[in-house]
CSV table of C-alpha atoms in Angstrom, one decimal:
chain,number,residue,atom,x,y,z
A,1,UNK,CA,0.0,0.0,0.0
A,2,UNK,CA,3.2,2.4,1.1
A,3,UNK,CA,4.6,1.4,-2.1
A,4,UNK,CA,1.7,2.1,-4.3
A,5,UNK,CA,1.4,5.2,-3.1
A,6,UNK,CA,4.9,6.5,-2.9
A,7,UNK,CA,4.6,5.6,-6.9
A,8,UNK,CA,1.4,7.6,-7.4
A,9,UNK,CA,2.7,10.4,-5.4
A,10,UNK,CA,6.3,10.0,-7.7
A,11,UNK,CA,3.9,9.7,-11.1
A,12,UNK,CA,2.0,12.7,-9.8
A,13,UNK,CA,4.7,14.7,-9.5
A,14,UNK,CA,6.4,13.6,-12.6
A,15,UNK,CA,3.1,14.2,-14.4
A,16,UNK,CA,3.2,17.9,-12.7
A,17,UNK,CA,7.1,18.6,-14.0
A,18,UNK,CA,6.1,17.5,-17.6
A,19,UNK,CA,3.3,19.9,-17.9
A,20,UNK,CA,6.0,22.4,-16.6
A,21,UNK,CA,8.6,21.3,-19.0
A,22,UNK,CA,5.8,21.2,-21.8
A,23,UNK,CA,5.8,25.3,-21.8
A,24,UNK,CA,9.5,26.1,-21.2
A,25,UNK,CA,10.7,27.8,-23.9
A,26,UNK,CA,13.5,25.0,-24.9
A,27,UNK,CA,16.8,26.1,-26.8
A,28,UNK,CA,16.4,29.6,-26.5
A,29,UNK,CA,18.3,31.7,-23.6
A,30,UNK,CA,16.3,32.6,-20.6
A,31,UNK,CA,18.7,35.2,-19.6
A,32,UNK,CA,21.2,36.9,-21.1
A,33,UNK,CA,24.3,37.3,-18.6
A,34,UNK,CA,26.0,34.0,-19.0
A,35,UNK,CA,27.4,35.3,-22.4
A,36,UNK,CA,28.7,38.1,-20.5
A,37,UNK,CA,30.1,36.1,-17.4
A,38,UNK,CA,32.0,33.7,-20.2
A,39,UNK,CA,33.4,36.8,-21.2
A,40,UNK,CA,34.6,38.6,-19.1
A,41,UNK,CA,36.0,35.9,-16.5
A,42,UNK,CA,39.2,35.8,-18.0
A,43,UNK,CA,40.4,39.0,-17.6
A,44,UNK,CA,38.3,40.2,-14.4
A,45,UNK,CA,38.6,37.0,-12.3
A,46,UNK,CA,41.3,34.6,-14.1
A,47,UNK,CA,40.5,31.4,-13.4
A,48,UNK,CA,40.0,28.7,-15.6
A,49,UNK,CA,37.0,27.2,-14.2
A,50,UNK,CA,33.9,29.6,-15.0
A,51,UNK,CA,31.8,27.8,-12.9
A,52,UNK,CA,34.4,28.8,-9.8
A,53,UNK,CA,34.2,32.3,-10.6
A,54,UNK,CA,30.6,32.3,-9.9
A,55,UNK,CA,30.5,30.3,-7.2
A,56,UNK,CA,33.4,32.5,-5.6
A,57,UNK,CA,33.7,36.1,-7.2
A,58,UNK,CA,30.3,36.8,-8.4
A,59,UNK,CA,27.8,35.4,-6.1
A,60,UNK,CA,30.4,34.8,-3.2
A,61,UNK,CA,27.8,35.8,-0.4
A,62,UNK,CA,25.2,32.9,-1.5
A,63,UNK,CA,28.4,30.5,-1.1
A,64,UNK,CA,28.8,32.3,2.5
A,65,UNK,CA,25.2,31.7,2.8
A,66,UNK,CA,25.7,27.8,1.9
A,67,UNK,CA,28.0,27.3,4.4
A,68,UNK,CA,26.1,29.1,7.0
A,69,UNK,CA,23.5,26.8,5.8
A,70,UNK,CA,25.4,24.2,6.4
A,71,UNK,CA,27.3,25.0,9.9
A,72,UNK,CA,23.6,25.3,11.0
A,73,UNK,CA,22.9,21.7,10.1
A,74,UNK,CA,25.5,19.9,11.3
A,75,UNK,CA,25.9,21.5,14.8
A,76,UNK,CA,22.2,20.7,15.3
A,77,UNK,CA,23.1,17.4,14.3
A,78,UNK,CA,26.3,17.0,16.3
A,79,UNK,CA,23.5,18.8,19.4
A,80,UNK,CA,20.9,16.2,18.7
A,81,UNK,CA,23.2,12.9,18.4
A,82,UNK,CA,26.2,13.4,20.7
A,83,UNK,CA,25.7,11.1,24.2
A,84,UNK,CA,24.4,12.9,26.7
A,85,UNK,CA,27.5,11.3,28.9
A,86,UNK,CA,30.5,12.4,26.7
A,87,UNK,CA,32.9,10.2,25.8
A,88,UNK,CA,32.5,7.7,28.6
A,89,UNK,CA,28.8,6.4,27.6
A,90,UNK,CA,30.4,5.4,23.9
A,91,UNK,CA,30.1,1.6,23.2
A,92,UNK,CA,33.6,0.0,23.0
A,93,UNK,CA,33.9,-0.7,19.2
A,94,UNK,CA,35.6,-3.8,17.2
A,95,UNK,CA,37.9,-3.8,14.6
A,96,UNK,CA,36.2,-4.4,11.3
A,97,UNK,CA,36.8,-7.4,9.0
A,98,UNK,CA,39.6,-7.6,6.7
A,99,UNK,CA,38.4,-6.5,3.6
A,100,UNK,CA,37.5,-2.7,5.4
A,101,UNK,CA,40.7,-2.9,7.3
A,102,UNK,CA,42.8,-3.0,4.1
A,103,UNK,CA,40.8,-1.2,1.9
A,104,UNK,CA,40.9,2.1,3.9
A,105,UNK,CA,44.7,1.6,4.4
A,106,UNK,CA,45.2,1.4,0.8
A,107,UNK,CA,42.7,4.3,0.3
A,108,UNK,CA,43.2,6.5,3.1
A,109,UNK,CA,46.0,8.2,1.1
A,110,UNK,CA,44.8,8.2,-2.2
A,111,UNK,CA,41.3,9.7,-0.6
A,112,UNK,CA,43.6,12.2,0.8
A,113,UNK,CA,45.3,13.2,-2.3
A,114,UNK,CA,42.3,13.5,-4.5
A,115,UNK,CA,40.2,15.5,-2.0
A,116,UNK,CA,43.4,18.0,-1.7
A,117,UNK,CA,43.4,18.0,-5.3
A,118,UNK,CA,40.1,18.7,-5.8
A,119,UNK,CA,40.4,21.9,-3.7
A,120,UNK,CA,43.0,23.1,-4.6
A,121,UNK,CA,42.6,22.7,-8.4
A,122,UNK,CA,38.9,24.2,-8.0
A,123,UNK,CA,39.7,27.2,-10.0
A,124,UNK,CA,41.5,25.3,-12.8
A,125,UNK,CA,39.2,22.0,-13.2
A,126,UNK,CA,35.4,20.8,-12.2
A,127,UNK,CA,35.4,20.7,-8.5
A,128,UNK,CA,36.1,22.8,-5.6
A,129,UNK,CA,35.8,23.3,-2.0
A,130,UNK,CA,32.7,21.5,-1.4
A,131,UNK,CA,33.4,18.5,-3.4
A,132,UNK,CA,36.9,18.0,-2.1
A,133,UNK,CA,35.6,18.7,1.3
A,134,UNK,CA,33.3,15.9,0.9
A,135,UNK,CA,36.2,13.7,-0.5
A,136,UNK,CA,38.4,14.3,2.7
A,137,UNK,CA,35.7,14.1,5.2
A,138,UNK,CA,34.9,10.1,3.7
A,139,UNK,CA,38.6,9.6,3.6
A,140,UNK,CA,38.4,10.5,7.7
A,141,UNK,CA,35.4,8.9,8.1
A,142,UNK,CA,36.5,5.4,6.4
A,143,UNK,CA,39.5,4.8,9.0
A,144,UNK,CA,37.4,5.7,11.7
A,145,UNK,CA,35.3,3.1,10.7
A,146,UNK,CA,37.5,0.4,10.0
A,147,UNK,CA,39.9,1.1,13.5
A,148,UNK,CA,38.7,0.7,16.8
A,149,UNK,CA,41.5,2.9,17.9
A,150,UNK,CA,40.7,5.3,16.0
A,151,UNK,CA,39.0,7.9,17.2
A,152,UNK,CA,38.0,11.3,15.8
A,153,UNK,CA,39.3,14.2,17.7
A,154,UNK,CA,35.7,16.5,18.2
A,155,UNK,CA,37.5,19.7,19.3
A,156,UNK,CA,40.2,19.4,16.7
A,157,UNK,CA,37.8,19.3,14.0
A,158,UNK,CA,35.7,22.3,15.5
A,159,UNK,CA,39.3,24.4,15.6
A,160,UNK,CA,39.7,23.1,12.0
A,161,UNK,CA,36.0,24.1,10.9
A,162,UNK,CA,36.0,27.7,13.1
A,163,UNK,CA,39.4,28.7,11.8
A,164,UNK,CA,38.2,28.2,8.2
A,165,UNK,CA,35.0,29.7,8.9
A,166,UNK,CA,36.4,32.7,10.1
A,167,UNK,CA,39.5,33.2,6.9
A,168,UNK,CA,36.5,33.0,4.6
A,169,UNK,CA,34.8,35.9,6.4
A,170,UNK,CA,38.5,37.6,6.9
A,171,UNK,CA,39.3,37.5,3.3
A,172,UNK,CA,35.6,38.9,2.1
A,173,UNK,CA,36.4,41.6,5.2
A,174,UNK,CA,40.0,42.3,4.0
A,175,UNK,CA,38.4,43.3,0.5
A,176,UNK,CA,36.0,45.3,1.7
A,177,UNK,CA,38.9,47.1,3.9
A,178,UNK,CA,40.5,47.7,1.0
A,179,UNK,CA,37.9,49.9,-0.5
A,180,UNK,CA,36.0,47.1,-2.6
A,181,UNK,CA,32.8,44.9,-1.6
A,182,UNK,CA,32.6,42.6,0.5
A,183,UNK,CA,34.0,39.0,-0.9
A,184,UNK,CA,35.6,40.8,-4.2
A,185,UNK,CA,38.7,39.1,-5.1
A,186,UNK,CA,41.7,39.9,-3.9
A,187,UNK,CA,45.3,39.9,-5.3
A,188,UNK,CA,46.6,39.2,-9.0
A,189,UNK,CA,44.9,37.2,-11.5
A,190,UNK,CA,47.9,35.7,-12.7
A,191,UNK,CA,48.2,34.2,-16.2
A,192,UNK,CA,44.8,31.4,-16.8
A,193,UNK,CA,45.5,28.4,-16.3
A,194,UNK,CA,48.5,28.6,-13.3
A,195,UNK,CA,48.5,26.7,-10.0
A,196,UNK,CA,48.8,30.2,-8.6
A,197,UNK,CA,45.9,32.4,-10.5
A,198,UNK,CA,42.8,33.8,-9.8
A,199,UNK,CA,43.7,36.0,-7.2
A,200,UNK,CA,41.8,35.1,-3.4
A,201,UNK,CA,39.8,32.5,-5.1
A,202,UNK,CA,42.1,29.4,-4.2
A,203,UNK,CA,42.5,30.7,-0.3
A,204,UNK,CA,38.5,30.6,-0.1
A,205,UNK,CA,38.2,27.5,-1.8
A,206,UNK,CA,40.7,25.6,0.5
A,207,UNK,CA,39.0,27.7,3.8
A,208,UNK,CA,35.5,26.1,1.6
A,209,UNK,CA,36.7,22.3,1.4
A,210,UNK,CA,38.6,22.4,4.9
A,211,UNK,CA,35.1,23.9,6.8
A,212,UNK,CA,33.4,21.3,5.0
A,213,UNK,CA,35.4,18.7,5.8
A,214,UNK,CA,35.7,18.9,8.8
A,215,UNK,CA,31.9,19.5,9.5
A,216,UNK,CA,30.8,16.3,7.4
A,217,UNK,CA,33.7,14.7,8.9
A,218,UNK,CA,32.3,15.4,13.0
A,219,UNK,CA,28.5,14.7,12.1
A,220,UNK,CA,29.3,11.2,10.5
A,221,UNK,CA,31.8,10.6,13.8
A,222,UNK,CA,28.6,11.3,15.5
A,223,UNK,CA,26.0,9.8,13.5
A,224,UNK,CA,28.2,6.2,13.5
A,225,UNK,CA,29.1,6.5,17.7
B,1,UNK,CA,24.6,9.0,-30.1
B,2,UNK,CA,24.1,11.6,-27.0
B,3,UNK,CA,20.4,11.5,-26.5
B,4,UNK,CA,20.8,7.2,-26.5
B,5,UNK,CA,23.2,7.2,-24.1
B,6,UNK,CA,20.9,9.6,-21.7
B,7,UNK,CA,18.3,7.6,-22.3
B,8,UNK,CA,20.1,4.2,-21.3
B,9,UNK,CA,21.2,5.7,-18.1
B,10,UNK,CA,17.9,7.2,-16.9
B,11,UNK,CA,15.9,3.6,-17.9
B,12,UNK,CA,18.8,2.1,-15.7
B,13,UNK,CA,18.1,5.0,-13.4
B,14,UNK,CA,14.4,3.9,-13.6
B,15,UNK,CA,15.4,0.1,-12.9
B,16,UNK,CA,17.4,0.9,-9.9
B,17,UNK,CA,14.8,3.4,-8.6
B,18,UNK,CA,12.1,0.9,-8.4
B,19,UNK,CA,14.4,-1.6,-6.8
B,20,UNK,CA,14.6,1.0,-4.1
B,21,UNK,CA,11.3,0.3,-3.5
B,22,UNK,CA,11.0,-3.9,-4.1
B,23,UNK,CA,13.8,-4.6,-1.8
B,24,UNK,CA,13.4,-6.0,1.9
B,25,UNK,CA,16.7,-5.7,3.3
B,26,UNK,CA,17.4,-2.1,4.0
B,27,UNK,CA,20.9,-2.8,3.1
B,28,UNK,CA,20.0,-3.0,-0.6
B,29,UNK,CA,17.7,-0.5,-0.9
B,30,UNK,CA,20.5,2.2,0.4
B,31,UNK,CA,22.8,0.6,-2.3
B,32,UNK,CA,20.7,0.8,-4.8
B,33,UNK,CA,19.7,5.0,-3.8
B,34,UNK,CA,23.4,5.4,-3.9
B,35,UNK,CA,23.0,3.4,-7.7
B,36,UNK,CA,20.3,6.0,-8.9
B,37,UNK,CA,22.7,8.8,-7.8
B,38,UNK,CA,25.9,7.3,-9.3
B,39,UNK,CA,24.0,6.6,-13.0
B,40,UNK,CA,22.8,10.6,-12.4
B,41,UNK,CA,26.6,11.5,-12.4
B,42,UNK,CA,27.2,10.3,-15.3
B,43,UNK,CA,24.2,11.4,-16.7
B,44,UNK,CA,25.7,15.0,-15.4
B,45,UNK,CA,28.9,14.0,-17.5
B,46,UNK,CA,27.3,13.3,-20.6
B,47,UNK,CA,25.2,16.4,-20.5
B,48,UNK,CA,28.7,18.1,-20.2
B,49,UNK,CA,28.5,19.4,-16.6
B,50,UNK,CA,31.6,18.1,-15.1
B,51,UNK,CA,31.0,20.3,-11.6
B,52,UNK,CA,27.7,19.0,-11.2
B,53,UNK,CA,28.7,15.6,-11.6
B,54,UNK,CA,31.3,15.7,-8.8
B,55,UNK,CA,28.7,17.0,-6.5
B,56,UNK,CA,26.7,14.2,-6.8
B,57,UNK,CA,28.9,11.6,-7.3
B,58,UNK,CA,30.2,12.8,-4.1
B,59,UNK,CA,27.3,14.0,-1.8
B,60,UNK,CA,24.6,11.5,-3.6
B,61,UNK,CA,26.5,8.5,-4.3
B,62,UNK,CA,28.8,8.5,-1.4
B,63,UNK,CA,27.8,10.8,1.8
B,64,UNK,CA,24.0,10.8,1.6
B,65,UNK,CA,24.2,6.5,1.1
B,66,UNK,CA,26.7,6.4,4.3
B,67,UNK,CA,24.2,8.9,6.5
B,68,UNK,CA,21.2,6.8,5.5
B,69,UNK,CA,23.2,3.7,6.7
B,70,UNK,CA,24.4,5.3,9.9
B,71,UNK,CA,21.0,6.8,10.4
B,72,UNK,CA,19.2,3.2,10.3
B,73,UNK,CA,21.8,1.4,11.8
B,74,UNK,CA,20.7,4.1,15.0
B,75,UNK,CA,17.5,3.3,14.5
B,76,UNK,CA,18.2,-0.5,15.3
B,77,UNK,CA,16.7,-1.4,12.2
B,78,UNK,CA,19.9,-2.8,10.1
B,79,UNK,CA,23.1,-4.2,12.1
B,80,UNK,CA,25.9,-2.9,9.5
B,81,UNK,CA,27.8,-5.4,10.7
B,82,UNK,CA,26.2,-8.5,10.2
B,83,UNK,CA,24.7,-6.8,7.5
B,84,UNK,CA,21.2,-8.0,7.5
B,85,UNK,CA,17.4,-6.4,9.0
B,86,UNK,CA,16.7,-6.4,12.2
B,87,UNK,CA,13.1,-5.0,11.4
């Protein structure tokens, strides 16, 4: 009966989106600035990655407002699931199996490597802050759950997630102390294309992936405890 | 050649989303969400949105099947260890 009516709710609703689709006006352009943004990137922003230099330079503030977004969530989460004891009440874990046990030592590192990379290549290739955060909290998160001894350090990873909190707020102050808005980027562009380009955007995005990190990180500790 | 290959992936898309829903053990419904997600990646890639993609491959495929897991293992309803329902 659940199931029947999950589908009729899911046909519904797809039914609903296809009358939507039905009108849009397909193929031709519903707005006119992405010509503009594909422009002008280059020379204003520098980086390689357009989609970075929206995310970061022009609508920084609704990336500010994702992470507040997110900060929110998971400290209500971390409120909700922690043990009301601390860290006496925690049930004594095992040691997984074998096949867990060697498959996070093997990827551990490599986890580690491509979720660093993923940062901090976010203005050059697809990626960024968010999805290398993501990559490096799993790579945390996969040797906590394959050691017993192994446990996740809750205060280091709120220092972690406050001090990257805070430089992304410092850097979007320190622009608007030097006479620009808040969240313009800072520094030289740099030639497209370099390591070292785009000006502020690479600090942001590694402040980005290490506050994301760190928070998915803490509320999977906690979920898993 | 582009348009096949969408299609492919959201009738496997389909499949897996209805196994979502046929499955008993818990275990292999939450595999088969994170299946759904992964196929909509490379959907993503196809349609040429590489950022996207990541995302999803990430968050969908990987974080959201892990908090599902975590979430119902807290529930009592599936030992992740022994791997099967407790419901």
């Amino acid at each position: 009966m659940h199931k029947l009516a999950s589908l009729l709710f899911a046909l519904g609703l797809a039914f609903l989106l296809m009358g939507l689709a039905a009108q849009l006006p397909l193929g031709a352009t519903p707005m006119g600035i992405g010509a503009d943004i594909l422009q002008r990137t280059p020379s204003e922003i520098g980086s390689a990655n357009i989609v970075t230099a929206v995310v970061l330079a022009y609508r920084g503030i609704d990336t500010l407002g994702e992470l507040t977004i997110l900060f929110a969530a998971a400290t209500t989460a971390g409120m909700v699931l922690s043990p009301a004891g601390g860290a006496a009440v925690r049930k004594a874990r095992e040691d997984a199996g074998l096949v867990l046990r060697a498959g996070s030592d093997l990827l551990f590192p490599l986890l580690l490597m491509v979720g660093f990379y993923i940062v901090l290549h976010g203005h050059l290739t697809p990626g960024g802050g968010f999805q290398g955060g993501v990559v490096l909290a799993a790579a945390f998160f996969v040797s906590f759950l394959a050691r017993a001894e192994k446990q996740p350090s809750h205060s280091c990873l709120s220092l972690i997630e406050a001090v990257a909190g805070a430089a992304f707020i410092g850097i979007g102050l320190a622009a608007l102390l030097g006479g620009g808005a808040f969240l313009q980027p800072l520094l030289e562009t740099g030639s497209v294309g370099a390591l070292i380009s785009a000006g502020s955007l690479p600090l942001l995005y590694l402040a980005v992936g290490l506050k994301v990190g760190a928070e998915l990180a803490s509320l999977l500790a906690h979920l898993a405890e | 050649m582009m348009a096949w290959m969408v299609l492919l992936l959201v009738a496997l898309m389909l499949g897996a989303a209805v196994l979502v829903l046929v499955f008993d053990n818990l275990v292999a419904a939450i595999a088969a969400a994170s299946v759904v997600s992964l196929l909509l990646s490379l959907v993503f890639v196809v349609l040429a949105a590489p950022d996207v993609a990541l995302t999803e491959a990430a968050v969908g495929a990987g974080l959201s099947g892990a908090v599902l897991a975590l979430g119902l293992r807290r529930l009592g309803l599936i030992d992740l260890i022994k791997g099967e329902n407790n419901a």
